[in-house]
Amino acid sequence: MDFLILFLFYLVFMLVSVVMVCICSKTHRLKGLVQGGAQICSCIIPECIQRAVRKLLHYLFHTRNHAFIILHLVLQGTVYTEYTWEIFGYCQELEFSLYYLLLPYLLLIICLIFFTLTCLTNPGTITKENELLFLQVYEFDEVMFPKNARCSTCDLRKPARSKHCSVCNWCVHRFDHHCVWVNTCIGAWNTRYFLIYLLTLTASAAIMAIISTMFLVCLVTMSDLYQETYIDDLGHSQAVDTAFLIQYLFLTFPRIVFLLGFVTVLSFLLGGYLCFALYLAATNQTTNEWYKGDWAWCQLCPVVVRPPSAEPQIYQNIHSHGLWSNLREIFLPAVPYYERKKK
């Protein structure tokens, strides 16, 4: 039973870690797969269950709620509990450096600080009071961001690089995406906190994976297990190979192996998304702009209405001014300074 519970927890962790990255960076192909899967399920699942699932999904992904924040904290707490209960004590007995063992806790503190800042900081909400200020920040490219566009919901002029968030129901300056894990939009004023939060979250998962791997390798090395032999199903003596070692460790330390598998997969998923986020930061793009920037996509869903005889306008990133200028714009945004000066 204990093995079954661990296996179920492992599957849940894996699925959640995949969903964590997919939600933060949706793609057109993913949307098509979801729609195709929904059509197949509609032929099998009863209508009442479909309605209940649609309501639940609408609540989780299309309304502001704290469900994913709670889930995030529960998952993080579970991982650190397992690390403390299983790995930390064993590694102390093997005389691992205490600095390495305490590093995940330091990263946890930093991660939670910037997680809180990301959740609570105003992402750059556009109001009638600051509308004129935001209109002067970025240049209009007249392709993705036309100059005289208005938000039909907020009844405000849309500054360049802004977008109305249907979940939060407000327009956000330099809108990147809405992240359910922090229950807010990622915009001009909290992108820096989000990047540091993502960096520390990825680093903590990677450090845990490294420490767990070092513990298992040290255990095998000290016990000289790789030099032993075992009797196979046919009664023949066989030298211990990698497959046998993995099976032995899995049966002897199932919780540690499950934790190692989870944090390893999570490290790669978060690391991939972190690289993507850093690429956007280095090139001064947002997820929204990257998603809509391909002209092939704009041909299908044009953002500028023009007569058929007009020549096509190709979107170009006019906001990138070099690596350091781009990073300085994110980590030292000028708008809050002018906003405070105005007040």
Tab-separated table of C-alpha atoms in Angstrom:
chain	number	residue	atom	x	y	z
A	1	MET	CA	0.000	0.000	0.000
A	2	ASP	CA	2.828	2.393	0.860
A	3	PHE	CA	4.374	1.683	-2.539
A	4	LEU	CA	1.053	2.393	-4.287
A	5	ILE	CA	0.620	5.708	-2.470
A	6	LEU	CA	4.147	6.769	-3.388
A	7	PHE	CA	3.541	5.805	-6.996
A	8	LEU	CA	0.327	7.839	-7.133
A	9	PHE	CA	2.062	10.848	-5.567
A	10	TYR	CA	4.822	10.504	-8.133
A	11	LEU	CA	2.328	10.503	-11.019
A	12	VAL	CA	0.561	13.551	-9.614
A	13	PHE	CA	3.859	15.392	-9.206
A	14	MET	CA	4.878	14.564	-12.761
A	15	LEU	CA	1.565	15.730	-14.228
A	16	VAL	CA	1.554	18.916	-12.184
A	17	SER	CA	5.110	19.750	-13.188
A	18	VAL	CA	4.227	19.336	-16.871
A	19	VAL	CA	1.076	21.433	-16.490
A	20	MET	CA	3.088	24.105	-14.629
A	21	VAL	CA	5.230	24.777	-17.667
A	22	CYS	CA	2.494	24.298	-20.275
A	23	ILE	CA	0.165	26.784	-18.602
A	24	CYS	CA	2.854	29.475	-18.454
A	25	SER	CA	3.643	29.147	-22.158
A	26	LYS	CA	0.595	28.111	-24.189
A	27	THR	CA	0.995	27.431	-27.894
A	28	HIS	CA	-1.357	27.131	-30.824
A	29	ARG	CA	-0.548	23.444	-31.217
A	30	LEU	CA	-1.310	22.743	-27.567
A	31	LYS	CA	-4.631	24.514	-27.929
A	32	GLY	CA	-5.478	22.327	-30.938
A	33	LEU	CA	-4.619	19.166	-29.029
A	34	VAL	CA	-6.817	20.216	-26.127
A	35	GLN	CA	-9.735	20.955	-28.440
A	36	GLY	CA	-9.290	17.609	-30.206
A	37	GLY	CA	-9.193	15.772	-26.903
A	38	ALA	CA	-12.332	17.599	-25.755
A	39	GLN	CA	-14.216	16.488	-28.867
A	40	ILE	CA	-13.270	12.864	-28.268
A	41	CYS	CA	-14.241	13.021	-24.597
A	42	SER	CA	-17.610	14.595	-25.436
A	43	CYS	CA	-18.613	11.380	-27.161
A	44	ILE	CA	-17.798	9.236	-24.121
A	45	ILE	CA	-18.374	11.274	-20.950
A	46	PRO	CA	-21.959	12.070	-19.830
A	47	GLU	CA	-23.188	15.631	-20.314
A	48	CYS	CA	-23.599	16.340	-16.583
A	49	ILE	CA	-19.978	15.423	-15.921
A	50	GLN	CA	-18.844	17.550	-18.862
A	51	ARG	CA	-20.705	20.567	-17.471
A	52	ALA	CA	-19.149	20.055	-14.041
A	53	VAL	CA	-15.671	19.742	-15.541
A	54	ARG	CA	-16.185	22.856	-17.690
A	55	LYS	CA	-17.276	24.840	-14.637
A	56	LEU	CA	-14.271	23.615	-12.691
A	57	LEU	CA	-11.860	24.440	-15.516
A	58	HIS	CA	-13.454	27.848	-15.976
A	59	TYR	CA	-13.047	28.545	-12.277
A	60	LEU	CA	-9.427	27.371	-12.219
A	61	PHE	CA	-8.154	28.983	-15.422
A	62	HIS	CA	-10.516	31.861	-16.236
A	63	THR	CA	-11.177	33.428	-12.833
A	64	ARG	CA	-8.810	34.764	-10.213
A	65	ASN	CA	-8.530	32.262	-7.377
A	66	HIS	CA	-5.939	30.918	-4.968
A	67	ALA	CA	-6.239	27.235	-5.930
A	68	PHE	CA	-2.887	27.039	-7.729
A	69	ILE	CA	-1.118	29.111	-5.080
A	70	ILE	CA	-2.277	26.603	-2.461
A	71	LEU	CA	-1.295	23.697	-4.715
A	72	HIS	CA	2.108	25.287	-5.340
A	73	LEU	CA	2.786	25.679	-1.616
A	74	VAL	CA	1.555	22.149	-0.841
A	75	LEU	CA	3.812	20.635	-3.513
A	76	GLN	CA	6.794	22.683	-2.405
A	77	GLY	CA	6.165	21.804	1.230
A	78	THR	CA	5.833	18.099	0.391
A	79	VAL	CA	9.106	18.068	-1.553
A	80	TYR	CA	11.015	19.842	1.227
A	81	THR	CA	9.469	17.574	3.857
A	82	GLU	CA	10.680	14.515	1.960
A	83	TYR	CA	14.094	16.097	1.485
A	84	THR	CA	14.393	16.893	5.199
A	85	TRP	CA	12.980	13.580	6.401
A	86	GLU	CA	14.842	11.270	4.037
A	87	ILE	CA	17.919	12.821	2.424
A	88	PHE	CA	19.152	15.398	4.902
A	89	GLY	CA	19.614	12.915	7.766
A	90	TYR	CA	21.276	10.248	5.623
A	91	CYS	CA	23.658	12.782	4.086
A	92	GLN	CA	24.647	14.066	7.516
A	93	GLU	CA	25.558	10.515	8.531
A	94	LEU	CA	27.719	10.283	5.406
A	95	GLU	CA	29.383	13.577	6.430
A	96	PHE	CA	28.205	15.650	3.485
A	97	SER	CA	29.093	19.340	3.677
A	98	LEU	CA	26.451	21.158	5.698
A	99	TYR	CA	26.671	24.139	3.338
A	100	TYR	CA	25.473	22.008	0.406
A	101	LEU	CA	22.710	20.435	2.484
A	102	LEU	CA	21.419	23.848	3.643
A	103	LEU	CA	21.563	25.428	0.169
A	104	PRO	CA	18.041	24.241	-0.819
A	105	TYR	CA	16.612	25.937	2.293
A	106	LEU	CA	18.355	29.212	1.404
A	107	LEU	CA	16.950	28.982	-2.118
A	108	LEU	CA	13.523	28.218	-0.631
A	109	ILE	CA	13.573	31.436	1.417
A	110	ILE	CA	14.621	33.532	-1.591
A	111	CYS	CA	12.067	31.754	-3.780
A	112	LEU	CA	9.199	32.420	-1.364
A	113	ILE	CA	10.186	36.080	-1.013
A	114	PHE	CA	10.101	36.696	-4.757
A	115	PHE	CA	7.032	34.480	-5.142
A	116	THR	CA	5.250	36.776	-2.689
A	117	LEU	CA	6.533	39.895	-4.456
A	118	THR	CA	5.321	38.539	-7.792
A	119	CYS	CA	1.877	37.830	-6.360
A	120	LEU	CA	1.438	41.166	-4.567
A	121	THR	CA	3.179	43.658	-6.865
A	122	ASN	CA	1.023	45.631	-9.267
A	123	PRO	CA	1.972	44.232	-12.707
A	124	GLY	CA	1.360	47.608	-14.351
A	125	THR	CA	-2.387	48.076	-14.369
A	126	ILE	CA	-3.516	50.825	-16.757
A	127	THR	CA	-6.071	53.288	-15.414
A	128	LYS	CA	-7.424	56.649	-16.499
A	129	GLU	CA	-4.965	58.318	-14.124
A	130	ASN	CA	-1.825	56.778	-15.674
A	131	GLU	CA	-3.091	56.211	-19.240
A	132	LEU	CA	-1.241	59.210	-20.713
A	133	LEU	CA	1.942	58.239	-18.895
A	134	PHE	CA	1.961	54.729	-20.343
A	135	LEU	CA	1.182	55.998	-23.850
A	136	GLN	CA	4.576	57.732	-23.877
A	137	VAL	CA	6.698	54.771	-22.730
A	138	TYR	CA	6.904	52.635	-25.883
A	139	GLU	CA	6.792	53.427	-29.567
A	140	PHE	CA	3.847	52.131	-31.604
A	141	ASP	CA	4.840	49.785	-34.436
A	142	GLU	CA	1.482	50.115	-36.280
A	143	VAL	CA	1.442	46.350	-36.859
A	144	MET	CA	0.902	44.550	-33.597
A	145	PHE	CA	0.276	47.746	-31.650
A	146	PRO	CA	-1.601	50.404	-33.673
A	147	LYS	CA	-1.490	53.922	-32.292
A	148	ASN	CA	-5.190	54.739	-31.919
A	149	ALA	CA	-6.447	51.406	-30.647
A	150	ARG	CA	-8.796	51.367	-27.676
A	151	CYS	CA	-9.699	48.639	-25.220
A	152	SER	CA	-13.394	47.902	-25.684
A	153	THR	CA	-13.670	46.582	-22.116
A	154	CYS	CA	-11.752	49.246	-20.166
A	155	ASP	CA	-12.623	52.068	-22.597
A	156	LEU	CA	-9.002	53.236	-22.502
A	157	ARG	CA	-6.463	53.925	-25.199
A	158	LYS	CA	-4.122	50.961	-25.480
A	159	PRO	CA	-0.451	51.847	-24.942
A	160	ALA	CA	2.087	49.951	-27.031
A	161	ARG	CA	2.889	46.463	-25.682
A	162	SER	CA	-0.200	46.440	-23.457
A	163	LYS	CA	-2.998	43.876	-23.456
A	164	HIS	CA	-6.311	43.369	-21.705
A	165	CYS	CA	-6.280	40.322	-19.418
A	166	SER	CA	-9.619	38.552	-19.532
A	167	VAL	CA	-8.929	36.813	-16.214
A	168	CYS	CA	-7.994	39.895	-14.180
A	169	ASN	CA	-10.272	42.157	-16.274
A	170	TRP	CA	-7.797	44.996	-16.643
A	171	CYS	CA	-5.230	46.202	-19.154
A	172	VAL	CA	-1.588	45.596	-18.247
A	173	HIS	CA	1.438	47.602	-19.348
A	174	ARG	CA	4.032	45.447	-21.157
A	175	PHE	CA	1.787	42.414	-20.715
A	176	ASP	CA	3.642	39.091	-20.769
A	177	HIS	CA	1.086	36.477	-19.685
A	178	HIS	CA	-1.345	35.610	-16.926
A	179	CYS	CA	0.196	33.050	-14.566
A	180	VAL	CA	-2.226	30.969	-12.515
A	181	TRP	CA	0.578	29.889	-10.174
A	182	VAL	CA	0.886	33.439	-8.831
A	183	ASN	CA	-2.767	34.385	-9.498
A	184	THR	CA	-1.898	37.565	-11.356
A	185	CYS	CA	-0.555	38.939	-14.610
A	186	ILE	CA	3.126	39.199	-15.372
A	187	GLY	CA	3.730	42.741	-16.572
A	188	ALA	CA	6.240	45.570	-16.565
A	189	TRP	CA	6.474	45.957	-12.796
A	190	ASN	CA	6.683	42.339	-11.615
A	191	THR	CA	8.534	40.592	-14.458
A	192	ARG	CA	11.848	41.005	-12.588
A	193	TYR	CA	10.412	39.324	-9.494
A	194	PHE	CA	8.924	36.540	-11.592
A	195	LEU	CA	12.269	35.816	-13.281
A	196	ILE	CA	14.128	35.605	-9.965
A	197	TYR	CA	11.356	33.431	-8.523
A	198	LEU	CA	11.593	31.110	-11.530
A	199	LEU	CA	15.398	31.052	-11.297
A	200	THR	CA	15.448	30.116	-7.594
A	201	LEU	CA	12.682	27.533	-8.060
A	202	THR	CA	14.667	25.880	-10.864
A	203	ALA	CA	17.907	26.061	-8.878
A	204	SER	CA	16.343	24.488	-5.781
A	205	ALA	CA	14.973	21.578	-7.806
A	206	ALA	CA	18.336	21.088	-9.537
A	207	ILE	CA	20.283	21.233	-6.238
A	208	MET	CA	17.950	18.643	-4.695
A	209	ALA	CA	18.428	16.393	-7.719
A	210	ILE	CA	22.222	16.719	-7.467
A	211	ILE	CA	22.311	16.024	-3.721
A	212	SER	CA	19.976	13.027	-4.084
A	213	THR	CA	22.107	11.620	-6.896
A	214	MET	CA	25.310	12.159	-4.901
A	215	PHE	CA	23.793	10.338	-1.927
A	216	LEU	CA	22.805	7.293	-3.996
A	217	VAL	CA	26.146	7.198	-5.822
A	218	CYS	CA	28.039	7.532	-2.532
A	219	LEU	CA	25.938	4.753	-1.035
A	220	VAL	CA	26.700	2.391	-3.912
A	221	THR	CA	30.407	3.285	-3.868
A	222	MET	CA	30.873	2.850	-0.124
A	223	SER	CA	29.048	-0.483	-0.050
A	224	ASP	CA	30.972	-1.843	-3.078
A	225	LEU	CA	27.626	-3.034	-4.359
A	226	TYR	CA	28.736	-2.789	-7.981
A	227	GLN	CA	31.370	-5.469	-7.274
A	228	GLU	CA	28.837	-7.975	-5.901
A	229	THR	CA	27.023	-10.780	-7.718
A	230	TYR	CA	23.429	-11.979	-7.597
A	231	ILE	CA	21.491	-15.091	-8.577
A	232	ASP	CA	19.098	-14.592	-11.493
A	233	ASP	CA	15.810	-16.409	-12.121
A	234	LEU	CA	17.638	-19.290	-13.810
A	235	GLY	CA	19.912	-19.832	-10.822
A	236	HIS	CA	22.993	-18.406	-12.539
A	237	SER	CA	25.393	-16.048	-10.824
A	238	GLN	CA	25.437	-12.629	-12.498
A	239	ALA	CA	27.583	-9.540	-11.925
A	240	VAL	CA	25.686	-6.508	-10.674
A	241	ASP	CA	24.853	-4.198	-13.578
A	242	THR	CA	23.208	-0.781	-13.832
A	243	ALA	CA	19.685	-2.174	-14.180
A	244	PHE	CA	20.094	-4.254	-11.020
A	245	LEU	CA	21.519	-1.271	-9.116
A	246	ILE	CA	18.557	0.900	-10.071
A	247	GLN	CA	16.117	-1.833	-9.073
A	248	TYR	CA	17.908	-2.373	-5.775
A	249	LEU	CA	17.928	1.335	-4.922
A	250	PHE	CA	14.304	1.632	-5.979
A	251	LEU	CA	13.243	-1.133	-3.603
A	252	THR	CA	15.524	-0.027	-0.763
A	253	PHE	CA	14.939	3.753	-0.919
A	254	PRO	CA	11.657	4.193	-2.853
A	255	ARG	CA	10.858	7.648	-1.475
A	256	ILE	CA	14.292	9.022	-2.321
A	257	VAL	CA	14.167	7.562	-5.829
A	258	PHE	CA	10.684	9.025	-6.366
A	259	LEU	CA	11.872	12.412	-5.113
A	260	LEU	CA	14.911	12.224	-7.364
A	261	GLY	CA	12.745	11.406	-10.380
A	262	PHE	CA	10.360	14.256	-9.667
A	263	VAL	CA	12.942	16.983	-9.049
A	264	THR	CA	14.983	15.816	-12.053
A	265	VAL	CA	12.043	16.077	-14.442
A	266	LEU	CA	10.981	19.335	-12.811
A	267	SER	CA	14.505	20.731	-13.207
A	268	PHE	CA	14.500	20.076	-16.937
A	269	LEU	CA	10.986	21.457	-17.438
A	270	LEU	CA	11.564	24.570	-15.367
A	271	GLY	CA	15.048	24.953	-16.826
A	272	GLY	CA	13.623	24.903	-20.334
A	273	TYR	CA	11.013	27.494	-19.479
A	274	LEU	CA	13.619	29.608	-17.655
A	275	CYS	CA	15.823	29.622	-20.758
A	276	PHE	CA	12.819	30.717	-22.817
A	277	ALA	CA	11.987	33.497	-20.334
A	278	LEU	CA	15.612	34.686	-20.295
A	279	TYR	CA	15.671	34.663	-24.097
A	280	LEU	CA	12.591	36.890	-24.137
A	281	ALA	CA	14.193	39.192	-21.564
A	282	ALA	CA	17.469	39.385	-23.506
A	283	THR	CA	15.639	40.268	-26.737
A	284	ASN	CA	13.103	42.560	-25.019
A	285	GLN	CA	10.061	40.547	-26.006
A	286	THR	CA	7.060	39.380	-24.052
A	287	THR	CA	5.366	36.012	-24.292
A	288	ASN	CA	2.363	37.761	-25.828
A	289	GLU	CA	4.531	39.391	-28.510
A	290	TRP	CA	6.473	36.218	-29.211
A	291	TYR	CA	3.230	34.275	-29.531
A	292	LYS	CA	1.762	36.758	-32.013
A	293	GLY	CA	4.985	37.796	-33.714
A	294	ASP	CA	5.113	35.149	-36.419
A	295	TRP	CA	3.622	36.655	-39.564
A	296	ALA	CA	2.201	33.281	-40.584
A	297	TRP	CA	0.086	33.408	-37.436
A	298	CYS	CA	-0.793	37.064	-38.061
A	299	GLN	CA	-2.018	36.110	-41.533
A	300	LEU	CA	-4.578	33.801	-39.914
A	301	CYS	CA	-5.528	36.229	-37.130
A	302	PRO	CA	-4.586	39.740	-38.373
A	303	VAL	CA	-4.180	42.279	-35.622
A	304	VAL	CA	-4.506	45.202	-38.023
A	305	VAL	CA	-7.497	45.511	-40.330
A	306	ARG	CA	-6.386	46.717	-43.752
A	307	PRO	CA	-7.887	46.721	-47.270
A	308	PRO	CA	-7.090	43.715	-49.498
A	309	SER	CA	-4.988	45.879	-51.820
A	310	ALA	CA	-2.640	47.000	-49.057
A	311	GLU	CA	0.771	45.408	-48.822
A	312	PRO	CA	1.272	43.052	-45.877
A	313	GLN	CA	3.031	44.550	-42.867
A	314	ILE	CA	5.583	42.289	-41.240
A	315	TYR	CA	6.060	42.574	-37.490
A	316	GLN	CA	9.570	43.463	-36.317
A	317	ASN	CA	10.820	43.844	-32.778
A	318	ILE	CA	11.584	47.556	-32.501
A	319	HIS	CA	12.036	47.549	-28.725
A	320	SER	CA	15.320	45.645	-28.461
A	321	HIS	CA	18.271	47.975	-27.828
A	322	GLY	CA	21.022	45.559	-26.851
A	323	LEU	CA	21.366	42.958	-24.114
A	324	TRP	CA	22.208	45.222	-21.175
A	325	SER	CA	19.642	47.853	-22.082
A	326	ASN	CA	16.976	45.172	-22.385
A	327	LEU	CA	17.829	43.649	-19.015
A	328	ARG	CA	18.031	47.081	-17.381
A	329	GLU	CA	14.548	47.855	-18.687
A	330	ILE	CA	13.200	44.729	-16.949
A	331	PHE	CA	15.103	44.843	-13.678
A	332	LEU	CA	15.132	48.651	-13.342
A	333	PRO	CA	11.848	49.708	-14.949
A	334	ALA	CA	11.578	53.454	-15.443
A	335	VAL	CA	7.802	53.699	-15.187
A	336	PRO	CA	7.549	53.256	-11.382
A	337	TYR	CA	10.052	56.100	-10.952
A	338	TYR	CA	7.996	58.470	-13.069
A	339	GLU	CA	4.843	57.289	-11.367
A	340	ARG	CA	6.251	58.145	-7.923
A	341	LYS	CA	7.512	61.464	-9.237
A	342	LYS	CA	4.064	62.273	-10.567
A	343	LYS	CA	2.466	61.523	-7.202
